[in-house]
Coordinates of C-alpha atoms in Angstrom, one line a residue:
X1 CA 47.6 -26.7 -72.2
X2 CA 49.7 -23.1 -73.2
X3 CA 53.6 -23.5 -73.3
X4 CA 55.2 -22.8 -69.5
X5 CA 56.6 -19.4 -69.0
X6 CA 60.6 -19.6 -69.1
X7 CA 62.1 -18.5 -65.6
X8 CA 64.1 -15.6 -66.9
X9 CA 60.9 -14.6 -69.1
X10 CA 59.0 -13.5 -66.3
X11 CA 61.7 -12.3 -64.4
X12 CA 63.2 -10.2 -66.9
X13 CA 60.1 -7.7 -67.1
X14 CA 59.4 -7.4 -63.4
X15 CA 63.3 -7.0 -62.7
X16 CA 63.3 -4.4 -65.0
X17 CA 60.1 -2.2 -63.6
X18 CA 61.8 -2.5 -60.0
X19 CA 63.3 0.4 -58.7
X20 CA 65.8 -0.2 -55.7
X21 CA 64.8 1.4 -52.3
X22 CA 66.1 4.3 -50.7
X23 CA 67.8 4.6 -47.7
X24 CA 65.6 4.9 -44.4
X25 CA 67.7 6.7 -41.2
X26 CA 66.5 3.8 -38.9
X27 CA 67.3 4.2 -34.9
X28 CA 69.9 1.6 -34.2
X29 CA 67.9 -0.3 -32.1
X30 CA 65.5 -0.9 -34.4
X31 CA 67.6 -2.2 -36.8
X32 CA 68.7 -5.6 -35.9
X33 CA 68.5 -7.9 -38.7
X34 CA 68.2 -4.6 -41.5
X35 CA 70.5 -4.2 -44.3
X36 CA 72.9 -1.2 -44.2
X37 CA 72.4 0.7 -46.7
X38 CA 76.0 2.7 -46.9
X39 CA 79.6 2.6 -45.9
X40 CA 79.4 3.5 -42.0
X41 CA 82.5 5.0 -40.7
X42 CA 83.7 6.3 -37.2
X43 CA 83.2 9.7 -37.0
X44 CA 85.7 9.8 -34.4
X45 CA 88.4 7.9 -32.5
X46 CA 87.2 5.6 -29.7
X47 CA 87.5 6.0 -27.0
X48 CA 88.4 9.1 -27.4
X49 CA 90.0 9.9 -24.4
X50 CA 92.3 7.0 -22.1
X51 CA 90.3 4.7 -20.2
X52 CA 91.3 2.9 -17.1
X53 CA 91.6 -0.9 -17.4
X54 CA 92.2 -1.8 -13.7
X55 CA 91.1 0.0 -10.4
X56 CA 94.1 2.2 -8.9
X57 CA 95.8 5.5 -9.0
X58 CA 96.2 7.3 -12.9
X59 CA 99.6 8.7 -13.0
X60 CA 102.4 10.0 -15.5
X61 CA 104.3 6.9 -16.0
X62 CA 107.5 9.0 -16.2
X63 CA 107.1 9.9 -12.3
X64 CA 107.2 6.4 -11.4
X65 CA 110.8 5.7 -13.3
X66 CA 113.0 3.8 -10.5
X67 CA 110.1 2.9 -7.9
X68 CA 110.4 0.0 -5.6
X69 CA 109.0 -0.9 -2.4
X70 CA 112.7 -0.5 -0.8
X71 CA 113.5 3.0 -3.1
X72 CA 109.3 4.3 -3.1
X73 CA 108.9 7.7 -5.7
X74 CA 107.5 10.4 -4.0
X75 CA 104.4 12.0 -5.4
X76 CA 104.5 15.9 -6.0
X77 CA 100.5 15.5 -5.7
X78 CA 98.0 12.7 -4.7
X79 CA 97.0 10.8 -7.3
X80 CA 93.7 10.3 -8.8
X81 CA 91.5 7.1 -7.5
X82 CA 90.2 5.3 -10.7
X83 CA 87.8 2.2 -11.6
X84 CA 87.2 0.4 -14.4
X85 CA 86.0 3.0 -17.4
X86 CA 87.1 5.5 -15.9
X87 CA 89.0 8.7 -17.8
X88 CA 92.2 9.5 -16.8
X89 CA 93.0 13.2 -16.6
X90 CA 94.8 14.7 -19.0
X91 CA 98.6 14.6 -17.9
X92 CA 98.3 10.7 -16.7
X93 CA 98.6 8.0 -19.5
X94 CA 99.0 5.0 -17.0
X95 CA 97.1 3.2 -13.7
X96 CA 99.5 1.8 -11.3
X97 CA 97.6 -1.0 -8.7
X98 CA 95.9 0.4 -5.6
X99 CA 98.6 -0.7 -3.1
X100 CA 101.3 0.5 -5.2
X101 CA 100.6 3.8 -3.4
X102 CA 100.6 4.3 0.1
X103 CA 100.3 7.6 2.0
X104 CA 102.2 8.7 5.3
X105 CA 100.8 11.8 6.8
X106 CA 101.1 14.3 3.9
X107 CA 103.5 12.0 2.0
X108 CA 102.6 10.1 -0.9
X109 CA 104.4 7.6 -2.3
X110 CA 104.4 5.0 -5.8
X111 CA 106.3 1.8 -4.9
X112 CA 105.9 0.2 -8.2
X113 CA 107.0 1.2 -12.1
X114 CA 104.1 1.3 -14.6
X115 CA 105.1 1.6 -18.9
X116 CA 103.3 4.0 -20.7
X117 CA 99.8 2.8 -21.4
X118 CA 100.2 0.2 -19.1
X119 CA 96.8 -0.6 -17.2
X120 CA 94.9 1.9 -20.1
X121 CA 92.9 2.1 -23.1
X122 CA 94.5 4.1 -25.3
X123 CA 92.8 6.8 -27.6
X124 CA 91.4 5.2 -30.5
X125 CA 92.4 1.7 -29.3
X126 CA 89.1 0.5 -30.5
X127 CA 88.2 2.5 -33.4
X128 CA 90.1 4.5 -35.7
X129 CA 88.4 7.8 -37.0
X130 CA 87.2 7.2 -40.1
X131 CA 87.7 3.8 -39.8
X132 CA 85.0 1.1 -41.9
X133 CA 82.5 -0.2 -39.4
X134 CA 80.2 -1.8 -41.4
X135 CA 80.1 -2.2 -45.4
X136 CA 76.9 -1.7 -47.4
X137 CA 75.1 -4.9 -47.8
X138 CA 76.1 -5.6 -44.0
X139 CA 73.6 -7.1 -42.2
X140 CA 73.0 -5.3 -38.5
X141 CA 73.8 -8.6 -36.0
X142 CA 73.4 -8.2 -32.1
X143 CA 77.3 -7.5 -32.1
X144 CA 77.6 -4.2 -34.7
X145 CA 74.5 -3.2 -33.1
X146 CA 76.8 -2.9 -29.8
X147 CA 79.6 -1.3 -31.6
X148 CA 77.1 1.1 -33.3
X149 CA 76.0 1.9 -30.3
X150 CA 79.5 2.4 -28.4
X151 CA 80.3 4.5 -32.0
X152 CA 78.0 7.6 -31.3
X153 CA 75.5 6.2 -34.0
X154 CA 71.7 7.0 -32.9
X155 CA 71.0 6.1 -36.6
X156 CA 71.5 4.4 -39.8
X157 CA 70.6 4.0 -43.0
X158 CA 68.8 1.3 -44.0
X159 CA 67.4 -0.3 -46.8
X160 CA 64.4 -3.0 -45.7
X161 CA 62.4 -4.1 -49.0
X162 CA 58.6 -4.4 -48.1
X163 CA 56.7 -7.5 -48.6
X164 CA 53.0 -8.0 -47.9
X165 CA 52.2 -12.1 -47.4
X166 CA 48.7 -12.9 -47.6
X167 CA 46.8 -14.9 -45.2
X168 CA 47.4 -18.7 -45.9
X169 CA 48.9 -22.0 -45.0
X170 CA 50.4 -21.5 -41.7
X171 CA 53.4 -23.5 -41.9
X172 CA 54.3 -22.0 -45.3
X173 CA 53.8 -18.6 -44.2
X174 CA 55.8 -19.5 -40.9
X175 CA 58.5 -20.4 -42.9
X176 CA 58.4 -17.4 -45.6
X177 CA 57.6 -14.8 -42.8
X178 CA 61.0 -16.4 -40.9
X179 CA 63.0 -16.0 -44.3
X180 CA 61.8 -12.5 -45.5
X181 CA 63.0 -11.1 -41.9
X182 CA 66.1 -12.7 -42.0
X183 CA 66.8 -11.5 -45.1
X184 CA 65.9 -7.7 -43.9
X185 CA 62.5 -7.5 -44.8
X186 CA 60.3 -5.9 -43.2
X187 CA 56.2 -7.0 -43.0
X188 CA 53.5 -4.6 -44.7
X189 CA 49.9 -4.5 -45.9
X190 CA 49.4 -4.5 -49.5
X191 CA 49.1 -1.0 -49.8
X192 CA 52.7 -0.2 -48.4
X193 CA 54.6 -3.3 -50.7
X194 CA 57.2 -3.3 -52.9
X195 CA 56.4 -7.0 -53.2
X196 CA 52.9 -8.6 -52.3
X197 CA 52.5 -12.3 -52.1
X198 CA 49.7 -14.5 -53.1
X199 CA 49.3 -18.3 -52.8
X200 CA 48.4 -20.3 -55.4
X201 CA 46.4 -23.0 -54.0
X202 CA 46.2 -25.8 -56.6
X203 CA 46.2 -23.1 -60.3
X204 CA 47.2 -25.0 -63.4
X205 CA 50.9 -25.0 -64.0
X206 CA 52.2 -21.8 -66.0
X207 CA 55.8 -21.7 -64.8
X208 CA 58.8 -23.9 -66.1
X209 CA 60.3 -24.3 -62.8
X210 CA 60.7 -27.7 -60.4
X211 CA 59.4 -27.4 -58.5
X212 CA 56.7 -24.6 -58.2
X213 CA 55.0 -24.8 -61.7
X214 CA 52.5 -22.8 -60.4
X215 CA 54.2 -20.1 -59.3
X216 CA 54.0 -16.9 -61.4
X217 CA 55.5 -13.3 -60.9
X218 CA 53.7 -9.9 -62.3
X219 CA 54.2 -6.5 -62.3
X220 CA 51.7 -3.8 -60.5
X221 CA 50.5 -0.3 -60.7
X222 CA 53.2 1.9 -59.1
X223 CA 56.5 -0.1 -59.1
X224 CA 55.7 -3.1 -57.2
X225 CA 55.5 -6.7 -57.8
X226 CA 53.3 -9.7 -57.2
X227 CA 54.5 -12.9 -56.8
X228 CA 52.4 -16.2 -56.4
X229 CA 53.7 -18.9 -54.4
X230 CA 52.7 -22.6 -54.1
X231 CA 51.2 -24.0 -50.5
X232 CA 52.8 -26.9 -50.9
X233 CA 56.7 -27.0 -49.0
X234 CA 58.1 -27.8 -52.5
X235 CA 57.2 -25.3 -54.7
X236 CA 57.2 -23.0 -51.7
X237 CA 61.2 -23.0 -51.8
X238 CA 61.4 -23.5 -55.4
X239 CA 59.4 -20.2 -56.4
X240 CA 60.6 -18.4 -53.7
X241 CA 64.5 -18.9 -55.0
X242 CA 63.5 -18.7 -58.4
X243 CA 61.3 -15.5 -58.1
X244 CA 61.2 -13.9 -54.6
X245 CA 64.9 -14.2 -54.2
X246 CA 65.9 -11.6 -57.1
X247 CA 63.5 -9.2 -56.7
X248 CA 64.6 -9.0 -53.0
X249 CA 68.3 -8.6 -53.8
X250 CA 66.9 -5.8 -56.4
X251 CA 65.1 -3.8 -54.3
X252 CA 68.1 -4.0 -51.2
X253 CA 71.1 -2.9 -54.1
X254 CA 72.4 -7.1 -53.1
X255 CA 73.2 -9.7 -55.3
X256 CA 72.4 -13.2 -54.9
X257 CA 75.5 -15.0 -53.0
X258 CA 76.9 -17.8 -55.5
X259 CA 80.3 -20.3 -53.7
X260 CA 81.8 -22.6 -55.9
X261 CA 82.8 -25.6 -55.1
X262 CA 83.1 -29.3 -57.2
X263 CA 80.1 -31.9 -57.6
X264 CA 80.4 -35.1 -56.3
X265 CA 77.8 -36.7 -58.1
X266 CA 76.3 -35.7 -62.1
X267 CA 73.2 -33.9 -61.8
X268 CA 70.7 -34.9 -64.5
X269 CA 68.3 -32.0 -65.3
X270 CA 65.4 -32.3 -67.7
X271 CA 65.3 -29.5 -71.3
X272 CA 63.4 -26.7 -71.4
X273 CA 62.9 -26.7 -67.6
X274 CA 64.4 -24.5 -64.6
X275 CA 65.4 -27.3 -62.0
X276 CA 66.0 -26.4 -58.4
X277 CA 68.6 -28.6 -57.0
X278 CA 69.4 -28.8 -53.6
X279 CA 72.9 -29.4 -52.4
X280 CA 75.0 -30.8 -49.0
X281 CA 78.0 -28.8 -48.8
X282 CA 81.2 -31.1 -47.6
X283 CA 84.9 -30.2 -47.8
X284 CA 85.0 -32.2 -51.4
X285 CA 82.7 -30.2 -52.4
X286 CA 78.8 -30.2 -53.2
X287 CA 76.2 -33.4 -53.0
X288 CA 72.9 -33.5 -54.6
X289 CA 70.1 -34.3 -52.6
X290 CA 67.6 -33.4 -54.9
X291 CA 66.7 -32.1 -58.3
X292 CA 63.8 -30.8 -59.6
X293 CA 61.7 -32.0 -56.8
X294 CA 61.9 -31.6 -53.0
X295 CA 61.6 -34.0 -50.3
X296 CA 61.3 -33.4 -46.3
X297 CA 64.5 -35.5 -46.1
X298 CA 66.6 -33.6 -48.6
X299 CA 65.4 -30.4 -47.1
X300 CA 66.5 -30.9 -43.5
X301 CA 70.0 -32.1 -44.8
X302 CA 70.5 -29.6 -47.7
X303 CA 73.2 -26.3 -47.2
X304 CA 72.5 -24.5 -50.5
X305 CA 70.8 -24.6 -53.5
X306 CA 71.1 -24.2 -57.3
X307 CA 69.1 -23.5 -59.9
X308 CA 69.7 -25.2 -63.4
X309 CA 68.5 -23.3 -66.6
X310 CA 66.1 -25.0 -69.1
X311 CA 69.0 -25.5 -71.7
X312 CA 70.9 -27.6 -69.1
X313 CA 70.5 -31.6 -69.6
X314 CA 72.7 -31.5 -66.1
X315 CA 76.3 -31.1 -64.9
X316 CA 79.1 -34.0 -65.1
X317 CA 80.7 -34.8 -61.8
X318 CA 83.8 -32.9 -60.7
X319 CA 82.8 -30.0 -62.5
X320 CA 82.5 -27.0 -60.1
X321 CA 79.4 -25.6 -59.8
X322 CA 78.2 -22.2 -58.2
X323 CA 75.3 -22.5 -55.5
X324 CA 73.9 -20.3 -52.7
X325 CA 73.9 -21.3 -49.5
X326 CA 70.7 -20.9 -47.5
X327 CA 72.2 -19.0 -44.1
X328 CA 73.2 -16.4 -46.5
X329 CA 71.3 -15.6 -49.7
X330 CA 72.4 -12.5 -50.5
X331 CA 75.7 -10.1 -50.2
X332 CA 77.0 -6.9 -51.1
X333 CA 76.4 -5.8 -55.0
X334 CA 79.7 -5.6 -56.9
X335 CA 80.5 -1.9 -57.4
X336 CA 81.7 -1.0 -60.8

């Protein structure tokens, strides 16, 4: 049998031939669960004009200095009737409650003091102009998507890597399908792909990685990548981390999210081979489950995982070690 392929030797040449995407202007309701591509900032104040808080009357909160039911101000004009979200006009900056104004005949009177502001949204209460709303590497949740929205924005650049999965195994390609989308991804045919993905059914081993030995990773005719993943649930997650994972975070200008904290327990690792190690994350730090294999059991309880290069015999306990937890793979790149 020919010597398994080192980890980093087979990424190296197919990280290198990748070119990161370019931003797509993407209508902002179709971009829930994409990947912003720059810096978005308000291109204005918001609101941008005062806003009633309470149903009543908008008035000058000067004119209503000394009013009291026994000492009522007396208005030099009706007031203007507001609801909720409503503007005020121009000269007003407060809302006094509706029965705080009472009319006799052609009289109008304010029995109660408002403060400045008092009963208002003021302008740019809820967004500065220019103010950050959502950094690059910012994942578009139900909640920006709102603020987006209330913002102005009918669209925003996005970067959305393109991955074709092949038909297979459905519980494998359930569970890559699930990932690639909440990673940004968005699903292609081959033709369309920056990154096409194969299974390998039951291929000799040709990668040292545990698990997924037979997973491999190639280049392809105009920029893309093919990657072949494993059916079974093991070397499923262990290629995919190992392989999938940094060609994603490539191609969406991210970097692979790495938290520290201390082992509890020594992990023992074998020479010469990548070991994917999954971890419990608890407030003393992190607990191997598993390492260099993958069971059902220490799937369902594992936070994050960790992958341990081939010169690596393991790590002692109490040493801190840096793993990525699996709700959130990827971040923001570093800018230089």
């Amino acid at each position: 049998m020919s010597a398994l392929v080192p980890v980093a030797d087979a990424l190296g040449e197919v990280l290198a031939s990748l070119t990161p995407r370019q931003p797509v202007a993407t209508p902002v309701e179709a971009a829930l669960g994409k990947v912003i591509a720059d810096d978005i900032r308000a291109p204005d104040a918001r609101p941008t004009h005062m806003v009633a808080l309470r149903r009543g009357f908008a008035v000058e909160s000067l004119a209503t200095v000394g009013a009291a039911p026994e000492s009522p101000v007396l208005c030099g004009q009706a007031p203007v009737a507001v609801a909720i979200g409503d503007a005020l006009p121009d000269h007003c900056d407060a809302v006094v409650p509706r029965d705080a104004v009472s009319a006799a005949g052609s009289r109008c009177e304010i029995i109660q003091v408002v403060a400045p502001g008092e009963g208002v949204r003021r302008i740019g209460h809820d967004l500065a102009q220019g103010e950050i709303i959502a950094r690059r590497g910012t994942t578009v949740t139900p909640s920006l998507q709102l603020v987006l929205h209330a913002a102005g924005f009918e669209t925003v650049p996005i970067i959305a890597p393109r991955i074709a999965i092949a038909a297979g195994p459905s519980l494998a390609a359930t569970w890559l399908g699930t990932t690639i989308a909440a990673l940004g991804c968005v699903p292609v045919n081959d033709d369309a792909a920056d990154i096409a993905i194969a299974w390998a059914g039951s291929a000799d081993p040709r990668l040292a990685l545990a698990p997924g030995d037979t997973a491999a990773v190639a280049p392809t005719a105009g920029g893309s990548v093919t990657i072949t993943l494993p059916e079974r649930f093991d070397g499923l997650i262990g290629g995919f981390v190992a392989l999938a994972l940094p060609a994603i975070a490539m191609l969406s200008h991210r970097q692979i999210r790495l938290e520290k904290r201390p082992l509890r327990q020594k992990i023992v690792s074998a020479i010469g081979t990548t070991d994917c190690v999954l971890l419990q994350a608890t407030q003393r730090g992190y607990v191997p489950l598993a390492t260099g294999e993958i069971t059902l059991a220490a799937l369902a309880g594992a936070d994050a995982f960790t992958l341990i290069p081939p010169e690596s015999e393991g790590v002692p306990a109490g040493q801190p070690i840096a793993a990525t937890p699996f709700n959130a793979m990827l971040e923001e790149q570093e800018r230089p």
